[in-house]
Amino acid sequence: MSDEKKNSPPKKVEAEENIFIPEEPRWSLDDIILSDAVKNQILDVATYAENSYRVFELWGFKNTHKFSRRIGINLYGAPGTGKTMAAHAIAKNLGRKILVVNYADIESKYVGETPKNIRKAFEAAKKSDSILFFDEADAILSKRVTNMTQAVDVSVNQTRSVMLMLMNEFQDFIIFATNFISNFDPAFMRRISIHVKFELPDEECRKKLWQMYIPKELPNNIDVDEIAKKYDGISGSDISNAMLNSAFKAARLKLDSLDKKIVFEAVENILASKRANLGDNEQ
């Protein structure tokens, strides 16, 4: 090998084509606990495909809504309320794989690379006939920069423009999930057909969630009615974490069963961290 070849810098490796890999949905509609109102909205979305022929062909909407076979669904609300699970459940109900895209998967430190990665995500979904799901979507659907002062500002607007164009062209399901719908650019809001708000569970939902996350094999003295009434302002994710953390603490203490006081302590720690986080954000 010549010295020239030995000393030549390595060529820049293009982004891997397989960074967007469809997967089988992890959850079904039976796996998630939601209020009746939210569940009915999810069912409306999940039955879209089976009703598409009736609506577009038999009822004539193919003539009045020629470019509306694309359906954008935005699942928004507090963290840990089941948005990601619902996206998987919709895909599972449609009998299709889901292609999950996080902003970290498409963001690039190289100006101009992020739009290319967005294109690859859409192409991968189309090629594999998968449901395209953008998690933490506010990172990519946020408002465009009006006073551009840096190259990065131009890149942000370029990314938003490419996303709008691809959404217009893509005649299939796109699901978005966000904790911060207020960050969405109005142009994206107009192109999303359905917005479903996920809220923290009420007492009845909390009861079902506690029942779901307490294993039948676990020795315990937890009163589900009591704990559901005692603590509000917590999500399904919080309840899941509280149970697992409590179980590990009981195991560390060599207890034969899980005492509810340990669970109470775990929930109170979660609520305290939420209050601290809210306080930090308000400063």
PDB file of C-alpha atoms in Angstrom:
ATOM      1  CA  MET A   1       0.000   0.000   0.000  1.00  0.00           C
ATOM      2  CA  SER A   2       1.379   3.452  -0.911  1.00  0.00           C
ATOM      3  CA  ASP A   3       2.243   5.979   1.782  1.00  0.00           C
ATOM      4  CA  GLU A   4      -0.365   8.289   0.261  1.00  0.00           C
ATOM      5  CA  LYS A   5      -3.133   5.749   0.907  1.00  0.00           C
ATOM      6  CA  LYS A   6      -1.815   4.938   4.380  1.00  0.00           C
ATOM      7  CA  ASN A   7      -1.796   8.579   5.459  1.00  0.00           C
ATOM      8  CA  SER A   8      -5.007   9.690   3.781  1.00  0.00           C
ATOM      9  CA  PRO A   9      -7.782  10.649   6.215  1.00  0.00           C
ATOM     10  CA  PRO A  10     -10.684   8.219   6.534  1.00  0.00           C
ATOM     11  CA  LYS A  11     -13.682   9.044   4.422  1.00  0.00           C
ATOM     12  CA  LYS A  12     -16.742  10.403   6.222  1.00  0.00           C
ATOM     13  CA  VAL A  13     -19.110   7.540   6.823  1.00  0.00           C
ATOM     14  CA  GLU A  14     -22.659   8.265   5.764  1.00  0.00           C
ATOM     15  CA  ALA A  15     -25.449   7.803   8.302  1.00  0.00           C
ATOM     16  CA  GLU A  16     -26.405   4.176   8.548  1.00  0.00           C
ATOM     17  CA  GLU A  17     -29.338   3.267   6.382  1.00  0.00           C
ATOM     18  CA  ASN A  18     -30.654   0.911   9.031  1.00  0.00           C
ATOM     19  CA  ILE A  19     -30.997   3.407  11.890  1.00  0.00           C
ATOM     20  CA  PHE A  20     -34.751   3.247  11.313  1.00  0.00           C
ATOM     21  CA  ILE A  21     -35.848  -0.304  11.938  1.00  0.00           C
ATOM     22  CA  PRO A  22     -39.552  -1.239  12.213  1.00  0.00           C
ATOM     23  CA  GLU A  23     -40.526  -3.339  15.215  1.00  0.00           C
ATOM     24  CA  GLU A  24     -43.496  -5.327  16.370  1.00  0.00           C
ATOM     25  CA  PRO A  25     -45.778  -3.220  18.607  1.00  0.00           C
ATOM     26  CA  ARG A  26     -45.058  -3.887  22.264  1.00  0.00           C
ATOM     27  CA  TRP A  27     -48.508  -3.140  23.656  1.00  0.00           C
ATOM     28  CA  SER A  28     -52.139  -3.687  22.691  1.00  0.00           C
ATOM     29  CA  LEU A  29     -55.255  -1.725  23.663  1.00  0.00           C
ATOM     30  CA  ASP A  30     -55.886  -4.302  26.393  1.00  0.00           C
ATOM     31  CA  ASP A  31     -52.532  -3.465  27.995  1.00  0.00           C
ATOM     32  CA  ILE A  32     -53.227   0.198  28.723  1.00  0.00           C
ATOM     33  CA  ILE A  33     -55.461   1.826  31.306  1.00  0.00           C
ATOM     34  CA  LEU A  34     -57.087   4.999  29.999  1.00  0.00           C
ATOM     35  CA  SER A  35     -60.198   7.016  30.722  1.00  0.00           C
ATOM     36  CA  ASP A  36     -63.240   6.058  28.634  1.00  0.00           C
ATOM     37  CA  ALA A  37     -63.075   9.348  26.714  1.00  0.00           C
ATOM     38  CA  VAL A  38     -59.440   8.875  25.686  1.00  0.00           C
ATOM     39  CA  LYS A  39     -59.916   5.192  24.925  1.00  0.00           C
ATOM     40  CA  ASN A  40     -62.844   5.996  22.612  1.00  0.00           C
ATOM     41  CA  GLN A  41     -60.705   8.519  20.732  1.00  0.00           C
ATOM     42  CA  ILE A  42     -57.942   5.938  20.370  1.00  0.00           C
ATOM     43  CA  LEU A  43     -60.474   3.405  19.085  1.00  0.00           C
ATOM     44  CA  ASP A  44     -61.691   5.931  16.502  1.00  0.00           C
ATOM     45  CA  VAL A  45     -58.121   6.208  15.257  1.00  0.00           C
ATOM     46  CA  ALA A  46     -57.403   2.487  15.473  1.00  0.00           C
ATOM     47  CA  THR A  47     -60.435   1.611  13.325  1.00  0.00           C
ATOM     48  CA  TYR A  48     -59.579   4.166  10.651  1.00  0.00           C
ATOM     49  CA  ALA A  49     -58.173   1.606   8.212  1.00  0.00           C
ATOM     50  CA  GLU A  50     -61.158  -0.731   8.314  1.00  0.00           C
ATOM     51  CA  ASN A  51     -63.545   2.184   7.791  1.00  0.00           C
ATOM     52  CA  SER A  52     -61.457   3.895   5.126  1.00  0.00           C
ATOM     53  CA  TYR A  53     -63.164   2.171   2.178  1.00  0.00           C
ATOM     54  CA  ARG A  54     -66.630   3.111   3.388  1.00  0.00           C
ATOM     55  CA  VAL A  55     -65.709   6.749   4.038  1.00  0.00           C
ATOM     56  CA  PHE A  56     -63.611   7.444   0.946  1.00  0.00           C
ATOM     57  CA  GLU A  57     -65.169   5.160  -1.667  1.00  0.00           C
ATOM     58  CA  LEU A  58     -68.802   4.569  -0.714  1.00  0.00           C
ATOM     59  CA  TRP A  59     -69.458   7.931   0.906  1.00  0.00           C
ATOM     60  CA  GLY A  60     -67.542   9.956  -1.689  1.00  0.00           C
ATOM     61  CA  PHE A  61     -64.877  11.585   0.453  1.00  0.00           C
ATOM     62  CA  LYS A  62     -62.288  10.612  -2.189  1.00  0.00           C
ATOM     63  CA  ASN A  63     -63.743  13.518  -4.214  1.00  0.00           C
ATOM     64  CA  THR A  64     -63.960  16.148  -1.495  1.00  0.00           C
ATOM     65  CA  HIS A  65     -60.843  15.145   0.495  1.00  0.00           C
ATOM     66  CA  LYS A  66     -58.438  13.961  -2.204  1.00  0.00           C
ATOM     67  CA  PHE A  67     -55.311  14.337  -0.093  1.00  0.00           C
ATOM     68  CA  SER A  68     -56.698  13.295   3.280  1.00  0.00           C
ATOM     69  CA  ARG A  69     -55.882   9.608   3.261  1.00  0.00           C
ATOM     70  CA  ARG A  70     -52.914  10.645   5.322  1.00  0.00           C
ATOM     71  CA  ILE A  71     -53.959  10.821   8.944  1.00  0.00           C
ATOM     72  CA  GLY A  72     -51.812  12.594  11.489  1.00  0.00           C
ATOM     73  CA  ILE A  73     -52.496  11.780  15.123  1.00  0.00           C
ATOM     74  CA  ASN A  74     -50.988  13.761  17.987  1.00  0.00           C
ATOM     75  CA  LEU A  75     -51.014  12.240  21.466  1.00  0.00           C
ATOM     76  CA  TYR A  76     -50.234  14.965  23.985  1.00  0.00           C
ATOM     77  CA  GLY A  77     -50.270  15.453  27.721  1.00  0.00           C
ATOM     78  CA  ALA A  78     -48.397  14.849  30.943  1.00  0.00           C
ATOM     79  CA  PRO A  79     -45.403  12.487  30.987  1.00  0.00           C
ATOM     80  CA  GLY A  80     -46.051   8.861  31.880  1.00  0.00           C
ATOM     81  CA  THR A  81     -49.739   8.874  30.908  1.00  0.00           C
ATOM     82  CA  GLY A  82     -49.523   6.172  28.232  1.00  0.00           C
ATOM     83  CA  LYS A  83     -48.900   8.078  24.990  1.00  0.00           C
ATOM     84  CA  THR A  84     -46.131   5.808  23.720  1.00  0.00           C
ATOM     85  CA  MET A  85     -48.062   2.699  24.726  1.00  0.00           C
ATOM     86  CA  ALA A  86     -51.109   4.016  22.865  1.00  0.00           C
ATOM     87  CA  ALA A  87     -49.048   4.550  19.697  1.00  0.00           C
ATOM     88  CA  HIS A  88     -47.927   0.916  19.819  1.00  0.00           C
ATOM     89  CA  ALA A  89     -51.493  -0.201  20.514  1.00  0.00           C
ATOM     90  CA  ILE A  90     -52.798   1.662  17.452  1.00  0.00           C
ATOM     91  CA  ALA A  91     -50.204  -0.025  15.255  1.00  0.00           C
ATOM     92  CA  LYS A  92     -51.005  -3.417  16.745  1.00  0.00           C
ATOM     93  CA  ASN A  93     -54.732  -2.912  16.178  1.00  0.00           C
ATOM     94  CA  LEU A  94     -53.970  -2.100  12.527  1.00  0.00           C
ATOM     95  CA  GLY A  95     -51.886  -5.274  12.232  1.00  0.00           C
ATOM     96  CA  ARG A  96     -48.757  -3.360  11.266  1.00  0.00           C
ATOM     97  CA  LYS A  97     -45.243  -2.811  12.580  1.00  0.00           C
ATOM     98  CA  ILE A  98     -44.265   0.502  14.111  1.00  0.00           C
ATOM     99  CA  LEU A  99     -41.222   2.584  13.191  1.00  0.00           C
ATOM    100  CA  VAL A 100     -40.275   4.673  16.224  1.00  0.00           C
ATOM    101  CA  VAL A 101     -38.314   7.862  15.585  1.00  0.00           C
ATOM    102  CA  ASN A 102     -36.766   9.852  18.433  1.00  0.00           C
ATOM    103  CA  TYR A 103     -35.179  13.223  17.789  1.00  0.00           C
ATOM    104  CA  ALA A 104     -31.789  11.796  18.770  1.00  0.00           C
ATOM    105  CA  ASP A 105     -32.116   9.367  15.862  1.00  0.00           C
ATOM    106  CA  ILE A 106     -32.363  12.134  13.284  1.00  0.00           C
ATOM    107  CA  GLU A 107     -30.512  15.064  14.824  1.00  0.00           C
ATOM    108  CA  SER A 108     -27.035  15.659  13.423  1.00  0.00           C
ATOM    109  CA  LYS A 109     -24.275  18.046  14.392  1.00  0.00           C
ATOM    110  CA  TYR A 110     -23.603  18.455  10.682  1.00  0.00           C
ATOM    111  CA  VAL A 111     -25.742  21.233   9.175  1.00  0.00           C
ATOM    112  CA  GLY A 112     -28.061  19.781   6.562  1.00  0.00           C
ATOM    113  CA  GLU A 113     -27.870  16.164   7.758  1.00  0.00           C
ATOM    114  CA  THR A 114     -31.008  16.212   9.904  1.00  0.00           C
ATOM    115  CA  PRO A 115     -33.405  16.756   6.961  1.00  0.00           C
ATOM    116  CA  LYS A 116     -31.738  13.832   5.152  1.00  0.00           C
ATOM    117  CA  ASN A 117     -32.347  11.607   8.161  1.00  0.00           C
ATOM    118  CA  ILE A 118     -35.995  12.669   8.298  1.00  0.00           C
ATOM    119  CA  ARG A 119     -36.354  11.623   4.666  1.00  0.00           C
ATOM    120  CA  LYS A 120     -34.809   8.267   5.488  1.00  0.00           C
ATOM    121  CA  ALA A 121     -37.350   7.736   8.267  1.00  0.00           C
ATOM    122  CA  PHE A 122     -40.272   8.366   5.905  1.00  0.00           C
ATOM    123  CA  GLU A 123     -38.717   6.169   3.225  1.00  0.00           C
ATOM    124  CA  ALA A 124     -38.138   3.338   5.715  1.00  0.00           C
ATOM    125  CA  ALA A 125     -41.763   3.512   6.911  1.00  0.00           C
ATOM    126  CA  LYS A 126     -43.099   3.479   3.365  1.00  0.00           C
ATOM    127  CA  LYS A 127     -40.827   0.657   2.243  1.00  0.00           C
ATOM    128  CA  SER A 128     -41.739  -1.539   5.222  1.00  0.00           C
ATOM    129  CA  ASP A 129     -45.437  -0.510   5.339  1.00  0.00           C
ATOM    130  CA  SER A 130     -44.995   0.515   8.966  1.00  0.00           C
ATOM    131  CA  ILE A 131     -46.761   3.071  11.121  1.00  0.00           C
ATOM    132  CA  LEU A 132     -44.459   6.073  11.507  1.00  0.00           C
ATOM    133  CA  PHE A 133     -44.231   7.300  15.106  1.00  0.00           C
ATOM    134  CA  PHE A 134     -42.349  10.424  16.182  1.00  0.00           C
ATOM    135  CA  ASP A 135     -41.821  10.366  19.948  1.00  0.00           C
ATOM    136  CA  GLU A 136     -41.060  13.651  21.764  1.00  0.00           C
ATOM    137  CA  ALA A 137     -42.276  15.300  18.568  1.00  0.00           C
ATOM    138  CA  ASP A 138     -42.078  18.875  19.867  1.00  0.00           C
ATOM    139  CA  ALA A 139     -38.311  18.684  19.255  1.00  0.00           C
ATOM    140  CA  ILE A 140     -38.936  18.560  15.509  1.00  0.00           C
ATOM    141  CA  LEU A 141     -42.352  20.204  15.139  1.00  0.00           C
ATOM    142  CA  SER A 142     -41.508  23.297  17.157  1.00  0.00           C
ATOM    143  CA  LYS A 143     -41.967  26.853  15.949  1.00  0.00           C
ATOM    144  CA  ARG A 144     -39.670  28.077  13.212  1.00  0.00           C
ATOM    145  CA  VAL A 145     -37.036  30.730  13.895  1.00  0.00           C
ATOM    146  CA  THR A 146     -38.131  34.165  12.652  1.00  0.00           C
ATOM    147  CA  ASN A 147     -34.990  36.196  13.441  1.00  0.00           C
ATOM    148  CA  MET A 148     -32.212  34.047  12.050  1.00  0.00           C
ATOM    149  CA  THR A 149     -28.748  35.029  13.283  1.00  0.00           C
ATOM    150  CA  GLN A 150     -26.780  31.787  13.022  1.00  0.00           C
ATOM    151  CA  ALA A 151     -26.322  28.936  10.577  1.00  0.00           C
ATOM    152  CA  VAL A 152     -28.070  26.663  13.049  1.00  0.00           C
ATOM    153  CA  ASP A 153     -31.214  28.832  12.786  1.00  0.00           C
ATOM    154  CA  VAL A 154     -31.264  28.355   9.028  1.00  0.00           C
ATOM    155  CA  SER A 155     -30.819  24.618   9.553  1.00  0.00           C
ATOM    156  CA  VAL A 156     -33.734  24.485  12.008  1.00  0.00           C
ATOM    157  CA  ASN A 157     -36.052  26.169   9.507  1.00  0.00           C
ATOM    158  CA  GLN A 158     -34.804  23.920   6.721  1.00  0.00           C
ATOM    159  CA  THR A 159     -35.613  20.884   8.856  1.00  0.00           C
ATOM    160  CA  ARG A 160     -39.118  22.190   9.579  1.00  0.00           C
ATOM    161  CA  SER A 161     -39.734  22.879   5.874  1.00  0.00           C
ATOM    162  CA  VAL A 162     -38.646  19.378   4.856  1.00  0.00           C
ATOM    163  CA  MET A 163     -40.870  17.876   7.547  1.00  0.00           C
ATOM    164  CA  LEU A 164     -43.887  19.841   6.293  1.00  0.00           C
ATOM    165  CA  MET A 165     -43.276  18.745   2.715  1.00  0.00           C
ATOM    166  CA  LEU A 166     -42.888  15.089   3.664  1.00  0.00           C
ATOM    167  CA  MET A 167     -46.051  15.185   5.778  1.00  0.00           C
ATOM    168  CA  ASN A 168     -47.979  16.613   2.831  1.00  0.00           C
ATOM    169  CA  GLU A 169     -46.739  13.861   0.512  1.00  0.00           C
ATOM    170  CA  PHE A 170     -47.106  10.925   2.921  1.00  0.00           C
ATOM    171  CA  GLN A 171     -50.542   9.347   2.471  1.00  0.00           C
ATOM    172  CA  ASP A 172     -50.522   7.076   5.506  1.00  0.00           C
ATOM    173  CA  PHE A 173     -50.572   7.066   9.298  1.00  0.00           C
ATOM    174  CA  ILE A 174     -48.194   9.325  11.202  1.00  0.00           C
ATOM    175  CA  ILE A 175     -48.375   9.350  14.991  1.00  0.00           C
ATOM    176  CA  PHE A 176     -46.784  12.039  17.148  1.00  0.00           C
ATOM    177  CA  ALA A 177     -46.397  12.158  20.926  1.00  0.00           C
ATOM    178  CA  THR A 178     -45.416  15.160  23.011  1.00  0.00           C
ATOM    179  CA  ASN A 179     -45.464  16.508  26.530  1.00  0.00           C
ATOM    180  CA  PHE A 180     -45.351  20.078  25.177  1.00  0.00           C
ATOM    181  CA  ILE A 181     -48.013  20.713  22.537  1.00  0.00           C
ATOM    182  CA  SER A 182     -47.635  24.467  23.108  1.00  0.00           C
ATOM    183  CA  ASN A 183     -44.258  24.249  21.360  1.00  0.00           C
ATOM    184  CA  PHE A 184     -45.795  23.032  18.077  1.00  0.00           C
ATOM    185  CA  ASP A 185     -45.636  25.320  15.059  1.00  0.00           C
ATOM    186  CA  PRO A 186     -49.194  26.217  13.867  1.00  0.00           C
ATOM    187  CA  ALA A 187     -48.326  24.901  10.399  1.00  0.00           C
ATOM    188  CA  PHE A 188     -47.873  21.429  11.857  1.00  0.00           C
ATOM    189  CA  MET A 189     -50.994  21.734  13.986  1.00  0.00           C
ATOM    190  CA  ARG A 190     -53.061  22.331  10.840  1.00  0.00           C
ATOM    191  CA  ARG A 191     -51.701  19.201   9.197  1.00  0.00           C
ATOM    192  CA  ILE A 192     -52.484  16.894  12.099  1.00  0.00           C
ATOM    193  CA  SER A 193     -56.032  15.569  11.862  1.00  0.00           C
ATOM    194  CA  ILE A 194     -56.597  14.370  15.406  1.00  0.00           C
ATOM    195  CA  HIS A 195     -55.274  15.576  18.754  1.00  0.00           C
ATOM    196  CA  VAL A 196     -55.840  13.315  21.757  1.00  0.00           C
ATOM    197  CA  LYS A 197     -55.158  14.726  25.213  1.00  0.00           C
ATOM    198  CA  PHE A 198     -53.782  12.333  27.830  1.00  0.00           C
ATOM    199  CA  GLU A 199     -54.377  13.400  31.404  1.00  0.00           C
ATOM    200  CA  LEU A 200     -53.248  12.052  34.752  1.00  0.00           C
ATOM    201  CA  PRO A 201     -55.508   9.175  35.823  1.00  0.00           C
ATOM    202  CA  ASP A 202     -58.514   9.797  38.043  1.00  0.00           C
ATOM    203  CA  GLU A 203     -59.167   7.693  41.133  1.00  0.00           C
ATOM    204  CA  GLU A 204     -60.920   4.899  39.228  1.00  0.00           C
ATOM    205  CA  CYS A 205     -58.081   4.658  36.691  1.00  0.00           C
ATOM    206  CA  ARG A 206     -55.492   4.754  39.478  1.00  0.00           C
ATOM    207  CA  LYS A 207     -57.264   1.816  41.100  1.00  0.00           C
ATOM    208  CA  LYS A 208     -56.935  -0.198  37.893  1.00  0.00           C
ATOM    209  CA  LEU A 209     -53.315   0.835  37.483  1.00  0.00           C
ATOM    210  CA  TRP A 210     -52.403  -0.235  41.007  1.00  0.00           C
ATOM    211  CA  GLN A 211     -54.101  -3.570  40.378  1.00  0.00           C
ATOM    212  CA  MET A 212     -52.179  -3.935  37.116  1.00  0.00           C
ATOM    213  CA  TYR A 213     -48.774  -3.275  38.656  1.00  0.00           C
ATOM    214  CA  ILE A 214     -49.143  -5.384  41.814  1.00  0.00           C
ATOM    215  CA  PRO A 215     -48.111  -8.932  40.821  1.00  0.00           C
ATOM    216  CA  LYS A 216     -50.419 -11.710  41.989  1.00  0.00           C
ATOM    217  CA  GLU A 217     -47.398 -13.532  43.400  1.00  0.00           C
ATOM    218  CA  LEU A 218     -46.378 -10.618  45.630  1.00  0.00           C
ATOM    219  CA  PRO A 219     -47.107 -10.992  49.363  1.00  0.00           C
ATOM    220  CA  ASN A 220     -48.386  -7.578  50.493  1.00  0.00           C
ATOM    221  CA  ASN A 221     -50.915  -5.680  52.579  1.00  0.00           C
ATOM    222  CA  ILE A 222     -51.679  -2.962  50.036  1.00  0.00           C
ATOM    223  CA  ASP A 223     -55.273  -1.768  49.949  1.00  0.00           C
ATOM    224  CA  VAL A 224     -55.832  -0.664  46.344  1.00  0.00           C
ATOM    225  CA  ASP A 225     -58.861   1.480  47.212  1.00  0.00           C
ATOM    226  CA  GLU A 226     -56.910   3.220  49.973  1.00  0.00           C
ATOM    227  CA  ILE A 227     -53.784   4.018  47.948  1.00  0.00           C
ATOM    228  CA  ALA A 228     -55.758   5.145  44.881  1.00  0.00           C
ATOM    229  CA  LYS A 229     -57.708   7.591  47.058  1.00  0.00           C
ATOM    230  CA  LYS A 230     -54.686   8.685  49.081  1.00  0.00           C
ATOM    231  CA  TYR A 231     -52.467   9.767  46.192  1.00  0.00           C
ATOM    232  CA  ASP A 232     -53.515  11.736  43.135  1.00  0.00           C
ATOM    233  CA  GLY A 233     -51.350  13.655  40.691  1.00  0.00           C
ATOM    234  CA  ILE A 234     -49.441  10.532  39.703  1.00  0.00           C
ATOM    235  CA  SER A 235     -49.206   8.799  36.344  1.00  0.00           C
ATOM    236  CA  GLY A 236     -49.277   5.148  35.363  1.00  0.00           C
ATOM    237  CA  SER A 237     -45.514   5.329  34.951  1.00  0.00           C
ATOM    238  CA  ASP A 238     -45.196   6.697  38.504  1.00  0.00           C
ATOM    239  CA  ILE A 239     -47.272   3.822  39.878  1.00  0.00           C
ATOM    240  CA  SER A 240     -45.189   1.285  37.974  1.00  0.00           C
ATOM    241  CA  ASN A 241     -41.945   2.798  39.295  1.00  0.00           C
ATOM    242  CA  ALA A 242     -43.257   3.048  42.858  1.00  0.00           C
ATOM    243  CA  MET A 243     -44.147  -0.633  42.919  1.00  0.00           C
ATOM    244  CA  LEU A 244     -40.829  -1.809  41.493  1.00  0.00           C
ATOM    245  CA  ASN A 245     -38.761   0.458  43.734  1.00  0.00           C
ATOM    246  CA  SER A 246     -40.750  -0.661  46.785  1.00  0.00           C
ATOM    247  CA  ALA A 247     -40.250  -4.327  45.931  1.00  0.00           C
ATOM    248  CA  PHE A 248     -36.480  -3.877  45.689  1.00  0.00           C
ATOM    249  CA  LYS A 249     -36.419  -2.046  49.013  1.00  0.00           C
ATOM    250  CA  ALA A 250     -38.413  -4.837  50.680  1.00  0.00           C
ATOM    251  CA  ALA A 251     -36.016  -7.386  49.185  1.00  0.00           C
ATOM    252  CA  ARG A 252     -32.996  -5.428  50.448  1.00  0.00           C
ATOM    253  CA  LEU A 253     -34.519  -5.362  53.943  1.00  0.00           C
ATOM    254  CA  LYS A 254     -35.054  -9.150  53.732  1.00  0.00           C
ATOM    255  CA  LEU A 255     -38.811  -8.759  54.319  1.00  0.00           C
ATOM    256  CA  ASP A 256     -41.145 -11.643  53.599  1.00  0.00           C
ATOM    257  CA  SER A 257     -43.831  -9.326  52.246  1.00  0.00           C
ATOM    258  CA  LEU A 258     -44.178  -5.797  50.932  1.00  0.00           C
ATOM    259  CA  ASP A 259     -45.624  -3.439  53.518  1.00  0.00           C
ATOM    260  CA  LYS A 260     -47.815  -0.648  52.180  1.00  0.00           C
ATOM    261  CA  LYS A 261     -45.826   1.923  54.186  1.00  0.00           C
ATOM    262  CA  ILE A 262     -42.847   1.274  51.896  1.00  0.00           C
ATOM    263  CA  VAL A 263     -45.071   1.910  48.879  1.00  0.00           C
ATOM    264  CA  PHE A 264     -46.426   5.101  50.468  1.00  0.00           C
ATOM    265  CA  GLU A 265     -42.840   6.288  50.960  1.00  0.00           C
ATOM    266  CA  ALA A 266     -41.976   5.533  47.317  1.00  0.00           C
ATOM    267  CA  VAL A 267     -44.997   7.469  46.049  1.00  0.00           C
ATOM    268  CA  GLU A 268     -44.251  10.431  48.311  1.00  0.00           C
ATOM    269  CA  ASN A 269     -40.674  10.516  47.011  1.00  0.00           C
ATOM    270  CA  ILE A 270     -41.991  10.620  43.443  1.00  0.00           C
ATOM    271  CA  LEU A 271     -44.429  13.428  44.281  1.00  0.00           C
ATOM    272  CA  ALA A 272     -41.649  15.371  46.046  1.00  0.00           C
ATOM    273  CA  SER A 273     -39.416  15.102  42.979  1.00  0.00           C
ATOM    274  CA  LYS A 274     -42.278  16.357  40.801  1.00  0.00           C
ATOM    275  CA  ARG A 275     -42.814  19.352  43.046  1.00  0.00           C
ATOM    276  CA  ALA A 276     -39.078  20.099  42.991  1.00  0.00           C
ATOM    277  CA  ASN A 277     -38.996  19.844  39.208  1.00  0.00           C
ATOM    278  CA  LEU A 278     -41.986  22.162  38.878  1.00  0.00           C
ATOM    279  CA  GLY A 279     -40.335  24.643  41.225  1.00  0.00           C
ATOM    280  CA  ASP A 280     -37.097  24.590  39.229  1.00  0.00           C
ATOM    281  CA  ASN A 281     -38.985  25.208  35.981  1.00  0.00           C
ATOM    282  CA  GLU A 282     -40.817  28.176  37.451  1.00  0.00           C
ATOM    283  CA  GLN A 283     -37.621  29.901  38.580  1.00  0.00           C
TER     284      GLN A 283
END
